[in-house]
XYZ file of N, CA and C in Angstrom:
780
model
N 0.856 -1.189 0.000
C 0.000 0.000 0.000
C 0.889 1.235 0.000
N 0.637 2.183 -0.896
C 1.466 3.380 -1.033
C 0.738 4.580 -0.489
N 1.486 5.684 -0.365
C 0.905 6.902 0.186
C -0.078 7.544 -0.763
N -0.055 7.124 -2.044
C -0.957 7.728 -3.017
C -2.326 7.082 -3.032
N -2.499 5.963 -2.334
C -3.780 5.298 -2.320
C -4.766 6.076 -1.464
N -6.055 6.008 -1.806
C -7.062 6.767 -1.070
C -7.084 6.377 0.406
N -7.432 7.348 1.242
C -7.531 7.094 2.692
C -8.581 6.045 2.995
N -9.659 6.023 2.206
C -10.724 5.046 2.438
C -10.210 3.629 2.277
N -9.318 3.418 1.283
C -8.763 2.080 1.075
C -7.903 1.664 2.249
N -7.110 2.621 2.756
C -6.271 2.302 3.910
C -7.125 1.999 5.141
N -8.212 2.730 5.335
C -9.098 2.487 6.478
C -9.758 1.123 6.374
N -10.164 0.746 5.136
C -10.797 -0.554 4.940
C -9.819 -1.676 5.247
N -8.570 -1.495 4.810
C -7.562 -2.510 5.086
C -7.336 -2.663 6.578
N -7.332 -1.546 7.304
C -7.145 -1.599 8.757
C -8.302 -2.310 9.429
N -9.527 -2.079 8.917
C -10.701 -2.715 9.518
C -10.691 -4.215 9.324
N -10.122 -4.682 8.198
C -10.143 -6.113 7.898
C -8.896 -6.836 8.377
N -7.942 -6.096 8.958
C -6.733 -6.741 9.461
C -7.068 -7.648 10.626
N -6.351 -8.772 10.771
C -6.622 -9.691 11.878
C -6.481 -9.007 13.222
N -7.410 -9.266 14.121
C -7.401 -8.683 15.460
C -7.087 -9.759 16.490
N -6.484 -9.394 17.633
C -6.197 -10.385 18.666
C -7.471 -11.034 19.181
N -7.389 -12.306 19.484
C -8.519 -13.023 20.060
C -8.788 -12.472 21.456
N -10.056 -12.193 21.809
C -10.345 -11.699 23.158
C -9.778 -12.629 24.212
N -9.089 -12.071 25.165
C -8.488 -12.867 26.220
C -7.046 -13.219 25.972
N -6.590 -13.060 24.719
C -5.203 -13.373 24.424
C -4.301 -12.232 24.878
N -3.093 -12.568 25.299
C -2.142 -11.551 25.707
C -1.666 -10.788 24.480
N -1.530 -9.483 24.599
C -1.087 -8.678 23.474
C 0.246 -9.193 22.948
N 0.326 -9.545 21.643
C 1.519 -10.212 21.124
C 2.765 -9.349 21.145
N 2.646 -8.030 21.137
C 3.813 -7.159 21.069
C 4.301 -6.709 22.446
N 3.644 -7.131 23.488
C 4.082 -6.771 24.833
C 5.215 -7.699 25.249
N 6.397 -7.180 25.560
C 7.508 -8.050 25.958
C 7.144 -8.882 27.181
N 7.670 -10.088 27.240
C 7.355 -10.984 28.350
C 7.804 -10.398 29.679
N 8.923 -9.697 29.690
C 9.393 -9.103 30.940
C 8.406 -8.058 31.464
N 7.755 -7.337 30.530
C 6.754 -6.348 30.949
C 5.529 -7.046 31.513
N 5.139 -8.150 30.897
C 3.984 -8.899 31.399
C 4.283 -9.505 32.759
N 5.509 -10.023 32.931
C 5.894 -10.582 34.230
C 5.871 -9.497 35.308
N 6.374 -8.308 34.958
C 6.362 -7.201 35.915
C 4.937 -6.804 36.275
N 4.047 -6.800 35.268
C 2.652 -6.451 35.528
C 1.998 -7.468 36.454
N 2.298 -8.751 36.256
C 1.728 -9.781 37.118
C 2.288 -9.689 38.535
N 3.580 -9.412 38.653
C 4.194 -9.290 39.977
C 3.629 -8.082 40.719
N 3.641 -6.928 40.070
C 3.151 -5.707 40.719
C 1.657 -5.795 41.000
N 0.900 -6.326 40.047
C -0.543 -6.433 40.235
C -0.910 -7.355 41.380
N -0.236 -8.506 41.470
C -0.524 -9.433 42.559
C -0.082 -8.855 43.893
N 1.059 -8.174 43.895
C 1.523 -7.526 45.126
C 0.527 -6.482 45.593
N 0.040 -5.671 44.669
C -0.933 -4.637 45.035
C -2.227 -5.252 45.538
N -2.673 -6.334 44.888
C -3.903 -6.993 45.310
C -3.785 -7.512 46.741
N -2.681 -8.191 47.046
C -2.493 -8.728 48.397
C -2.319 -7.593 49.409
N -1.644 -6.529 49.016
C -1.509 -5.375 49.913
C -2.873 -4.789 50.243
N -3.770 -4.750 49.247
C -5.133 -4.257 49.487
C -5.871 -5.179 50.453
N -5.785 -6.478 50.207
C -6.501 -7.449 51.047
C -5.986 -7.422 52.484
N -4.682 -7.510 52.639
C -4.089 -7.558 53.979
C -4.192 -6.199 54.666
N -3.868 -5.130 53.941
C -3.902 -3.798 54.541
C -5.282 -3.388 55.000
N -6.286 -3.653 54.167
C -7.652 -3.295 54.567
C -8.122 -4.150 55.738
N -7.633 -5.391 55.809
C -7.974 -6.228 56.959
C -7.389 -5.686 58.252
N -6.129 -5.227 58.188
C -5.500 -4.637 59.369
C -6.234 -3.357 59.777
N -6.512 -2.519 58.794
C -7.208 -1.268 59.086
C -8.566 -1.529 59.721
N -9.283 -2.508 59.186
C -10.626 -2.805 59.698
C -10.582 -3.272 61.144
N -9.623 -4.139 61.467
C -9.547 -4.642 62.851
C -9.070 -3.566 63.813
N -8.336 -2.573 63.300
C -7.929 -1.447 64.154
C -9.098 -0.515 64.461
N -10.065 -0.470 63.556
C -11.163 0.492 63.681
C -12.384 -0.059 64.404
N -12.583 -1.384 64.355
C -13.798 -1.952 64.951
C -13.545 -3.386 65.400
N -14.296 -3.795 66.416
C -14.246 -5.181 66.883
C -15.365 -6.017 66.275
N -16.237 -5.385 65.492
C -17.353 -6.076 64.860
C -16.833 -6.846 63.648
N -16.887 -8.176 63.705
C -16.327 -9.002 62.630
C -17.064 -8.777 61.313
N -18.364 -8.544 61.379
C -19.129 -8.296 60.148
C -18.652 -7.014 59.466
N -18.417 -5.963 60.255
C -17.908 -4.712 59.697
C -16.487 -4.883 59.178
N -15.706 -5.705 59.857
C -14.347 -5.973 59.381
C -14.376 -6.633 58.014
N -15.246 -7.622 57.856
C -15.344 -8.311 56.576
C -15.904 -7.392 55.495
N -16.860 -6.537 55.872
C -17.420 -5.591 54.913
C -16.343 -4.636 54.405
N -15.536 -4.111 55.308
C -14.465 -3.205 54.909
C -13.443 -3.921 54.034
N -13.080 -5.124 54.431
C -12.108 -5.917 53.692
C -12.599 -6.229 52.279
N -13.840 -6.660 52.168
C -14.388 -7.026 50.851
C -14.582 -5.805 49.962
N -15.019 -4.689 50.555
C -15.237 -3.470 49.767
C -13.926 -2.956 49.183
N -12.888 -2.918 50.001
C -11.584 -2.470 49.516
C -11.068 -3.394 48.412
N -11.286 -4.690 48.570
C -10.822 -5.648 47.568
C -11.547 -5.462 46.247
N -12.852 -5.230 46.294
C -13.629 -5.010 45.066
C -13.071 -3.828 44.281
N -12.902 -2.697 44.950
C -12.422 -1.505 44.247
C -10.972 -1.676 43.795
N -10.139 -2.238 44.666
C -8.734 -2.419 44.309
C -8.552 -3.359 43.137
N -9.253 -4.476 43.153
C -9.121 -5.449 42.067
C -9.625 -4.876 40.756
N -10.751 -4.175 40.794
C -11.281 -3.573 39.573
C -10.298 -2.610 38.942
N -9.686 -1.760 39.757
C -8.704 -0.788 39.255
C -7.492 -1.495 38.660
N -7.006 -2.529 39.331
C -5.829 -3.247 38.845
C -6.100 -3.943 37.512
N -7.295 -4.495 37.342
C -7.628 -5.145 36.072
C -7.686 -4.125 34.945
N -8.295 -2.973 35.217
C -8.362 -1.920 34.194
C -6.959 -1.459 33.810
N -6.098 -1.275 34.801
C -4.761 -0.742 34.554
C -3.848 -1.743 33.862
N -3.804 -2.977 34.345
C -2.802 -3.934 33.888
C -3.337 -4.996 32.933
N -4.657 -5.055 32.777
C -5.226 -6.006 31.838
C -4.657 -5.899 30.430
N -4.500 -4.693 29.882
C -3.957 -4.573 28.524
C -2.505 -5.035 28.394
N -1.797 -5.143 29.511
C -0.389 -5.556 29.463
C -0.257 -7.072 29.554
N -0.804 -7.656 30.622
C -0.575 -9.080 30.886
C -1.839 -9.928 30.874
N -3.000 -9.283 30.772
C -4.246 -10.011 30.940
C -4.760 -9.929 32.358
N -3.948 -9.376 33.270
C -4.343 -9.188 34.674
C -4.837 -10.482 35.302
N -4.007 -11.526 35.221
C -4.377 -12.786 35.866
C -4.286 -12.653 37.380
N -3.084 -12.314 37.874
C -2.790 -12.195 39.311
C -3.141 -13.482 40.057
N -3.173 -14.599 39.353
C -3.743 -15.818 39.917
C -3.245 -17.036 39.137
N -2.425 -17.916 39.733
C -1.949 -19.096 39.026
C -3.071 -20.004 38.520
N -4.206 -20.036 39.218
C -5.314 -20.870 38.761
C -5.843 -20.374 37.414
N -5.923 -19.055 37.256
C -6.367 -18.473 35.989
C -5.327 -18.719 34.904
N -4.061 -18.538 35.232
C -2.987 -18.753 34.263
C -2.944 -20.210 33.814
N -3.062 -21.136 34.757
C -3.077 -22.560 34.406
C -4.280 -22.901 33.541
N -5.426 -22.339 33.850
C -6.626 -22.593 33.052
C -6.461 -22.046 31.637
N -5.841 -20.873 31.521
C -5.627 -20.291 30.198
C -4.624 -21.118 29.399
N -3.570 -21.593 30.069
C -2.595 -22.476 29.413
C -3.279 -23.748 28.924
N -4.167 -24.296 29.723
C -4.860 -25.525 29.329
C -5.748 -25.289 28.106
N -6.465 -24.189 28.083
C -7.319 -23.903 26.929
C -6.481 -23.630 25.686
N -5.286 -23.023 25.857
C -4.404 -22.785 24.713
C -3.893 -24.108 24.140
N -3.616 -25.073 25.010
C -3.168 -26.398 24.554
C -4.237 -27.082 23.714
N -5.480 -26.751 23.978
C -6.592 -27.384 23.271
C -7.110 -26.509 22.124
N -6.287 -25.561 21.704
C -6.640 -24.772 20.534
C -7.229 -23.411 20.812
N -7.382 -23.043 22.078
C -7.937 -21.735 22.403
C -6.845 -20.697 22.576
N -7.262 -19.486 22.942
C -6.307 -18.416 23.182
C -5.764 -18.533 24.596
N -4.508 -18.186 24.774
C -3.962 -18.230 26.116
C -2.457 -18.234 26.130
N -1.884 -18.415 27.307
C -0.436 -18.389 27.474
C 0.160 -19.734 27.069
N 1.431 -19.694 26.640
C 2.127 -20.932 26.335
C 2.923 -21.384 27.560
N 3.646 -22.515 27.434
C 4.353 -23.089 28.582
C 5.426 -22.140 29.116
N 6.126 -21.455 28.214
C 7.163 -20.512 28.649
C 6.545 -19.370 29.444
N 5.453 -18.836 28.976
C 4.782 -17.747 29.680
C 4.231 -18.220 31.022
N 3.699 -19.435 31.041
C 3.213 -20.026 32.294
C 4.337 -20.089 33.322
N 5.524 -20.517 32.875
C 6.664 -20.659 33.773
C 7.166 -19.314 34.295
N 6.823 -18.226 33.622
C 7.205 -16.889 34.071
C 6.105 -16.258 34.918
N 4.852 -16.430 34.494
C 3.728 -15.805 35.190
C 3.589 -16.296 36.622
N 3.593 -17.604 36.817
C 3.274 -18.160 38.140
C 4.290 -17.745 39.204
N 5.605 -17.870 38.957
C 6.541 -17.372 39.983
C 6.400 -15.881 40.236
N 6.120 -15.108 39.190
C 5.934 -13.668 39.365
C 4.758 -13.385 40.287
N 3.689 -14.134 40.124
C 2.507 -13.946 40.955
C 2.792 -14.322 42.408
N 3.516 -15.408 42.617
C 3.806 -15.850 43.983
C 4.729 -14.860 44.688
N 5.793 -14.430 43.998
C 6.707 -13.445 44.590
C 5.957 -12.148 44.883
N 5.107 -11.731 43.960
C 4.323 -10.521 44.174
C 3.407 -10.630 45.374
N 2.780 -11.784 45.550
C 1.860 -11.977 46.674
C 2.592 -11.886 48.011
N 3.763 -12.509 48.095
C 4.540 -12.439 49.334
C 4.977 -11.005 49.610
N 5.439 -10.333 48.553
C 5.876 -8.944 48.713
C 4.723 -8.046 49.149
N 3.532 -8.298 48.612
C 2.373 -7.497 48.979
C 1.993 -7.654 50.435
N 2.075 -8.880 50.947
C 1.755 -9.108 52.362
C 2.766 -8.419 53.264
N 4.048 -8.520 52.906
C 5.089 -7.869 53.704
C 4.928 -6.352 53.661
N 4.602 -5.813 52.479
C 4.400 -4.374 52.340
C 3.247 -3.891 53.218
N 2.144 -4.627 53.213
C 0.994 -4.233 54.030
C 1.355 -4.237 55.514
N 2.059 -5.278 55.947
C 2.480 -5.334 57.350
C 3.390 -4.162 57.691
N 4.293 -3.816 56.763
C 5.212 -2.704 57.010
C 4.462 -1.386 57.136
N 3.449 -1.179 56.294
C 2.700 0.076 56.340
C 1.970 0.269 57.660
N 1.554 -0.838 58.279
C 0.779 -0.740 59.514
C 1.597 -1.090 60.759
N 2.917 -1.164 60.604
C 3.776 -1.403 61.760
C 3.653 -2.792 62.335
N 3.203 -3.755 61.531
C 3.100 -5.143 61.990
C 4.439 -5.856 61.783
N 4.665 -6.947 62.502
C 5.897 -7.719 62.272
C 5.969 -8.189 60.819
N 7.129 -8.073 60.220
C 7.282 -8.447 58.814
C 7.441 -9.961 58.678
N 6.739 -10.517 57.725
C 6.871 -11.933 57.378
C 6.700 -12.848 58.591
N 5.667 -12.584 59.373
C 5.362 -13.435 60.521
C 4.308 -14.449 60.088
N 4.586 -15.724 60.299
C 3.653 -16.767 59.869
C 2.299 -16.586 60.531
N 1.256 -16.781 59.760
C -0.088 -16.651 60.295
C -0.425 -17.818 61.212
N -1.256 -17.554 62.201
C -1.736 -18.604 63.103
C -3.219 -18.898 62.878
N -3.789 -18.368 61.762
C -5.211 -18.562 61.488
C -5.423 -19.900 60.786
N -5.841 -20.889 61.559
C -6.102 -22.210 60.968
C -7.365 -22.154 60.114
N -7.247 -22.652 58.877
C -8.384 -22.674 57.959
C -8.465 -24.039 57.278
N -8.371 -25.093 58.083
C -8.301 -26.443 57.525
C -9.620 -27.203 57.560
N -10.673 -26.602 58.080
C -11.956 -27.308 58.185
C -12.497 -27.677 56.810
N -13.170 -28.798 56.737
C -13.683 -29.293 55.458
C -14.637 -28.344 54.769
N -15.477 -27.651 55.553
C -16.423 -26.726 54.921
C -15.700 -25.549 54.276
N -14.552 -25.142 54.836
C -13.774 -24.068 54.231
C -13.137 -24.530 52.923
N -12.685 -25.774 52.905
C -12.092 -26.323 51.680
C -13.140 -26.415 50.574
N -14.350 -26.805 50.937
C -15.433 -26.826 49.950
C -15.703 -25.420 49.428
N -15.655 -24.438 50.320
C -15.857 -23.058 49.910
C -14.845 -22.614 48.867
N -13.600 -23.089 48.994
C -12.576 -22.736 48.009
C -12.834 -23.368 46.647
N -13.364 -24.591 46.637
C -13.729 -25.224 45.354
C -14.803 -24.386 44.670
N -15.821 -24.016 45.424
C -16.931 -23.236 44.867
C -16.452 -21.869 44.383
N -15.664 -21.189 45.217
C -15.202 -19.845 44.866
C -14.355 -19.860 43.598
N -13.428 -20.808 43.500
C -12.539 -20.849 42.335
C -13.269 -21.309 41.096
N -14.155 -22.277 41.236
C -14.929 -22.734 40.070
C -15.765 -21.592 39.507
N -16.382 -20.816 40.382
C -17.185 -19.686 39.924
C -16.350 -18.632 39.227
N -15.151 -18.369 39.750
C -14.266 -17.383 39.140
C -13.842 -17.815 37.741
N -13.440 -19.063 37.595
C -13.019 -19.569 36.275
C -14.193 -19.579 35.310
N -15.350 -19.993 35.777
C -16.542 -19.983 34.928
C -16.836 -18.572 34.440
N -16.719 -17.601 35.322
C -16.994 -16.212 34.957
C -16.003 -15.710 33.909
N -14.716 -15.854 34.181
C -13.699 -15.305 33.277
C -13.759 -15.952 31.907
N -13.794 -17.275 31.871
C -13.746 -17.955 30.576
C -15.108 -17.956 29.888
N -16.173 -17.803 30.677
C -17.489 -17.600 30.062
C -17.553 -16.260 29.355
N -17.000 -15.224 29.976
C -16.934 -13.915 29.324
C -16.100 -13.989 28.048
N -14.989 -14.733 28.103
C -14.143 -14.865 26.913
C -14.874 -15.592 25.790
N -15.590 -16.659 26.147
C -16.315 -17.428 25.129
C -17.399 -16.604 24.447
N -17.973 -15.662 25.172
C -19.073 -14.862 24.625
C -18.622 -13.467 24.193
N -17.294 -13.280 24.089
C -16.720 -12.026 23.600
C -17.188 -10.825 24.440
N -17.155 -10.982 25.771
C -17.578 -9.893 26.653
C -16.523 -9.603 27.724
N -15.260 -9.838 27.401
C -14.199 -9.590 28.367
C -14.066 -8.113 28.733
N -14.664 -7.237 27.953
C -14.626 -5.812 28.308
C -15.324 -5.557 29.636
N -16.174 -6.496 30.064
C -16.865 -6.342 31.345
C -16.070 -6.957 32.507
N -14.907 -7.528 32.228
C -14.161 -8.257 33.256
C -13.820 -7.423 34.484
N -13.370 -6.169 34.342
C -13.034 -5.416 35.562
C -14.182 -5.332 36.554
N -15.368 -5.039 36.065
C -16.534 -4.936 36.949
C -17.014 -6.315 37.378
N -17.099 -7.242 36.422
C -17.663 -8.560 36.709
C -16.797 -9.351 37.679
N -15.490 -9.397 37.437
C -14.605 -10.186 38.297
C -14.528 -9.572 39.694
N -14.367 -8.254 39.763
C -14.308 -7.604 41.075
C -15.613 -7.812 41.842
N -16.736 -7.709 41.158
C -18.033 -7.896 41.817
C -18.196 -9.323 42.318
N -17.751 -10.296 41.503
C -17.860 -11.696 41.916
C -17.040 -11.950 43.173
N -15.796 -11.460 43.193
C -14.946 -11.682 44.361
C -15.558 -11.026 45.596
N -16.112 -9.827 45.424
C -16.765 -9.159 46.550
C -17.934 -9.963 47.083
N -18.733 -10.512 46.181
C -19.865 -11.340 46.605
C -19.385 -12.631 47.264
N -18.336 -13.234 46.684
C -17.853 -14.515 47.197
C -17.231 -14.382 48.584
N -16.755 -13.202 48.939
C -16.318 -12.962 50.320
C -17.426 -13.353 51.295
N -18.669 -13.122 50.863
C -19.808 -13.298 51.757
C -20.539 -14.618 51.572
N -20.591 -15.144 50.364
C -21.397 -16.358 50.189
C -20.589 -17.646 50.278
N -19.245 -17.554 50.387
C -18.453 -18.767 50.589
C -17.926 -18.790 52.018
N -17.823 -19.988 52.569
C -17.378 -20.139 53.957
C -15.921 -19.743 54.144
N -15.132 -19.807 53.071
C -13.696 -19.524 53.157
C -13.363 -18.062 52.927
N -14.357 -17.239 52.659
C -14.215 -15.841 52.236
C -13.442 -15.711 50.939
N -13.468 -16.746 50.122
C -13.025 -16.694 48.725
C -11.599 -16.213 48.523
N -10.637 -17.058 48.894
C -9.256 -16.787 48.489
C -9.175 -16.986 46.967
N -9.577 -18.176 46.494
C -9.711 -18.508 45.066
C -8.453 -18.212 44.263
N -7.275 -18.306 44.911
C -6.053 -17.870 44.249
C -4.849 -18.473 44.985
N -4.136 -19.414 44.360
C -2.989 -20.031 45.040
C -1.902 -19.042 45.450
N -1.593 -18.059 44.604
C -0.542 -17.095 44.949
C -0.951 -16.243 46.144
N -2.182 -15.761 46.130
C -2.680 -14.957 47.243
C -2.695 -15.788 48.523
N -3.020 -17.062 48.406
C -3.025 -17.954 49.563
C -1.631 -18.044 50.172
N -0.621 -18.231 49.322
C 0.763 -18.277 49.814
C 1.134 -16.948 50.461
N 0.819 -15.843 49.822
C 1.161 -14.536 50.367
C 0.532 -14.284 51.719
N -0.719 -14.690 51.868
C -1.437 -14.424 53.114
C -0.946 -15.285 54.274
N -0.134 -16.297 53.988
C 0.478 -17.083 55.061
C 1.580 -16.310 55.760
N 2.058 -15.230 55.128
C 3.172 -14.453 55.668
C 2.719 -13.326 56.578
N 1.435 -13.267 56.909
C 0.958 -12.198 57.784
C 0.026 -12.762 58.846
N 0.333 -12.493 60.101
C -0.505 -12.984 61.195
C -1.533 -11.914 61.557
N -2.369 -11.571 60.572
C -3.389 -10.543 60.750
C -4.728 -11.097 60.285
N -5.723 -10.220 60.197
C -7.093 -10.617 59.867
C -7.173 -11.495 58.624
N -6.374 -11.185 57.607
C -6.471 -11.896 56.330
C -5.558 -13.105 56.238
N -4.841 -13.441 57.290
C -3.840 -14.499 57.213
C -4.406 -15.901 57.138
N -3.541 -16.829 56.784
C -3.876 -18.252 56.769
C -2.647 -19.011 57.249
N -2.825 -19.933 58.160
C -1.705 -20.697 58.710
C -1.027 -21.498 57.600
N 0.299 -21.568 57.598
C 1.013 -22.324 56.565
C 0.516 -23.763 56.419
N 0.122 -24.389 57.520
C -0.355 -25.766 57.449
C -1.659 -25.884 56.659
N -2.413 -24.776 56.562
C -3.682 -24.792 55.831
C -3.503 -24.487 54.341
N -2.319 -23.993 53.972
C -2.089 -23.562 52.591
C -2.196 -24.706 51.575
N -1.546 -25.870 51.789
C -1.631 -26.930 50.777
C -3.061 -27.376 50.487
N -3.882 -27.490 51.527
C -5.274 -27.889 51.324
C -6.049 -26.867 50.519
N -5.841 -25.592 50.815
C -6.514 -24.529 50.074
C -6.104 -24.548 48.598
N -4.807 -24.682 48.339
C -4.333 -24.678 46.957
C -4.865 -25.888 46.197
N -4.880 -27.045 46.838
C -5.410 -28.237 46.181
C -6.878 -28.048 45.805
N -7.662 -27.469 46.702
C -9.073 -27.240 46.417
C -9.260 -26.185 45.329
N -8.379 -25.186 45.294
C -8.459 -24.170 44.251
C -8.185 -24.775 42.875
N -7.228 -25.682 42.796
C -6.933 -26.333 41.521
C -8.085 -27.235 41.091
N -8.685 -27.911 42.056
C -9.878 -28.710 41.744
C -10.994 -27.789 41.256
N -11.166 -26.669 41.940
C -12.187 -25.712 41.524
C -11.946 -25.188 40.126
N -10.681 -24.945 39.767
C -10.360 -24.482 38.414
C -10.764 -25.522 37.382
N -10.497 -26.796 37.682
C -10.889 -27.867 36.763
C -12.407 -27.950 36.631
N -13.106 -27.801 37.751
C -14.570 -27.806 37.715
C -15.078 -26.625 36.886
N -14.464 -25.461 37.087
C -14.874 -24.279 36.340
C -14.707 -24.449 34.844
N -13.571 -25.008 34.415
C -13.343 -25.229 32.988
C -14.341 -26.241 32.421
N -14.674 -27.244 33.224
C -15.675 -28.221 32.779
C -17.031 -27.555 32.584
N -17.400 -26.684 33.514
C -18.669 -25.962 33.389
C -18.667 -25.048 32.160
N -17.540 -24.406 31.887
C -17.439 -23.558 30.694
C -17.664 -24.392 29.434
N -17.027 -25.576 29.384
C -17.155 -26.430 28.204
C -18.596 -26.895 27.993
N -19.312 -27.143 29.084
C -20.691 -27.633 28.972
C -21.669 -26.496 28.694
N -21.559 -25.415 29.466
C -22.534 -24.326 29.356
C -22.356 -23.534 28.073
N -21.088 -23.317 27.692
C -20.814 -22.506 26.506
C -20.360 -23.376 25.339
N -20.981 -24.555 25.246
C -20.649 -25.491 24.188
C -20.926 -24.867 22.822
N -19.946 -24.959 21.940
C -20.107 -24.391 20.611
C -20.994 -25.296 19.769
N -21.924 -24.664 19.032
C -22.792 -25.429 18.147
C -22.063 -25.890 16.905
N -22.759 -26.694 16.090
C -22.179 -27.186 14.845
C -23.107 -26.867 13.680
N -22.489 -26.687 12.525
C -23.270 -26.412 11.329
C -23.855 -27.715 10.800
N -24.671 -27.619 9.762
C -25.272 -28.808 9.168
C -24.230 -29.777 8.642
N -23.056 -29.256 8.269
C -21.989 -30.113 7.734
C -21.210 -30.808 8.834
N -21.483 -30.444 10.120
C -20.819 -31.073 11.236
C -19.601 -30.338 11.729
N -19.245 -29.237 11.094
C -18.075 -28.468 11.539
C -18.518 -27.507 12.644
N -17.588 -27.156 13.554
C -17.946 -26.226 14.632
C -18.400 -24.888 14.071
N -19.427 -24.312 14.691
C -19.907 -23.010 14.263
C -18.940 -21.936 14.712
N -18.879 -20.828 13.983
C -17.962 -19.739 14.329
C -18.429 -19.061 15.589
């Protein structure tokens, strides 16, 4: 195409150029930038969760008000982080989401490859630990003190399966129906609701679970409870992907080929 061609022709060519699949990571974003976005985003998310929990317990002894403050701060913080960093890395901030996206990519969908998976997950875990330490530092709490909050009861583990399955169903359901533009509001709203309707208060995130073990505050989880929570979150992710495959099953044309 030359500079002498009409502007209308150039505009038409731009309109028909291939566009990224919704949910796919921007192909021109360097991996180091995406890793930084995942690390910083996860750190900020955990700092919001832990910091708001500390603030809430300092202000009131009412556990319901503490949870309300904690969940409200998380809703707004998560929504902002998705809007800001979503265009860079996809704003996973969650190994369960990254693993689910890798699995769908292996089966022909959009998502991260094995190399990106190997970079995203450690970035998220390091970010989560850093976020917990940062929150403790801001509020004068002991740094990197193991939590003593036991969360090993069976009903809490079930809550993590439900919370994570719902999160995966939401994210990948939005992707299947080309509505990921609603993700900042939808995902933040779901997590806020799940704080209240799940017995575990919806960790739904292996990296955040690890990070929250490093703080002996309102949002903490005892290290001994971490493996059980992570196992249930991975089970929940598998359940969520199964629900996506069933609920958002692609139709077929008369010739038997998958419909677009």
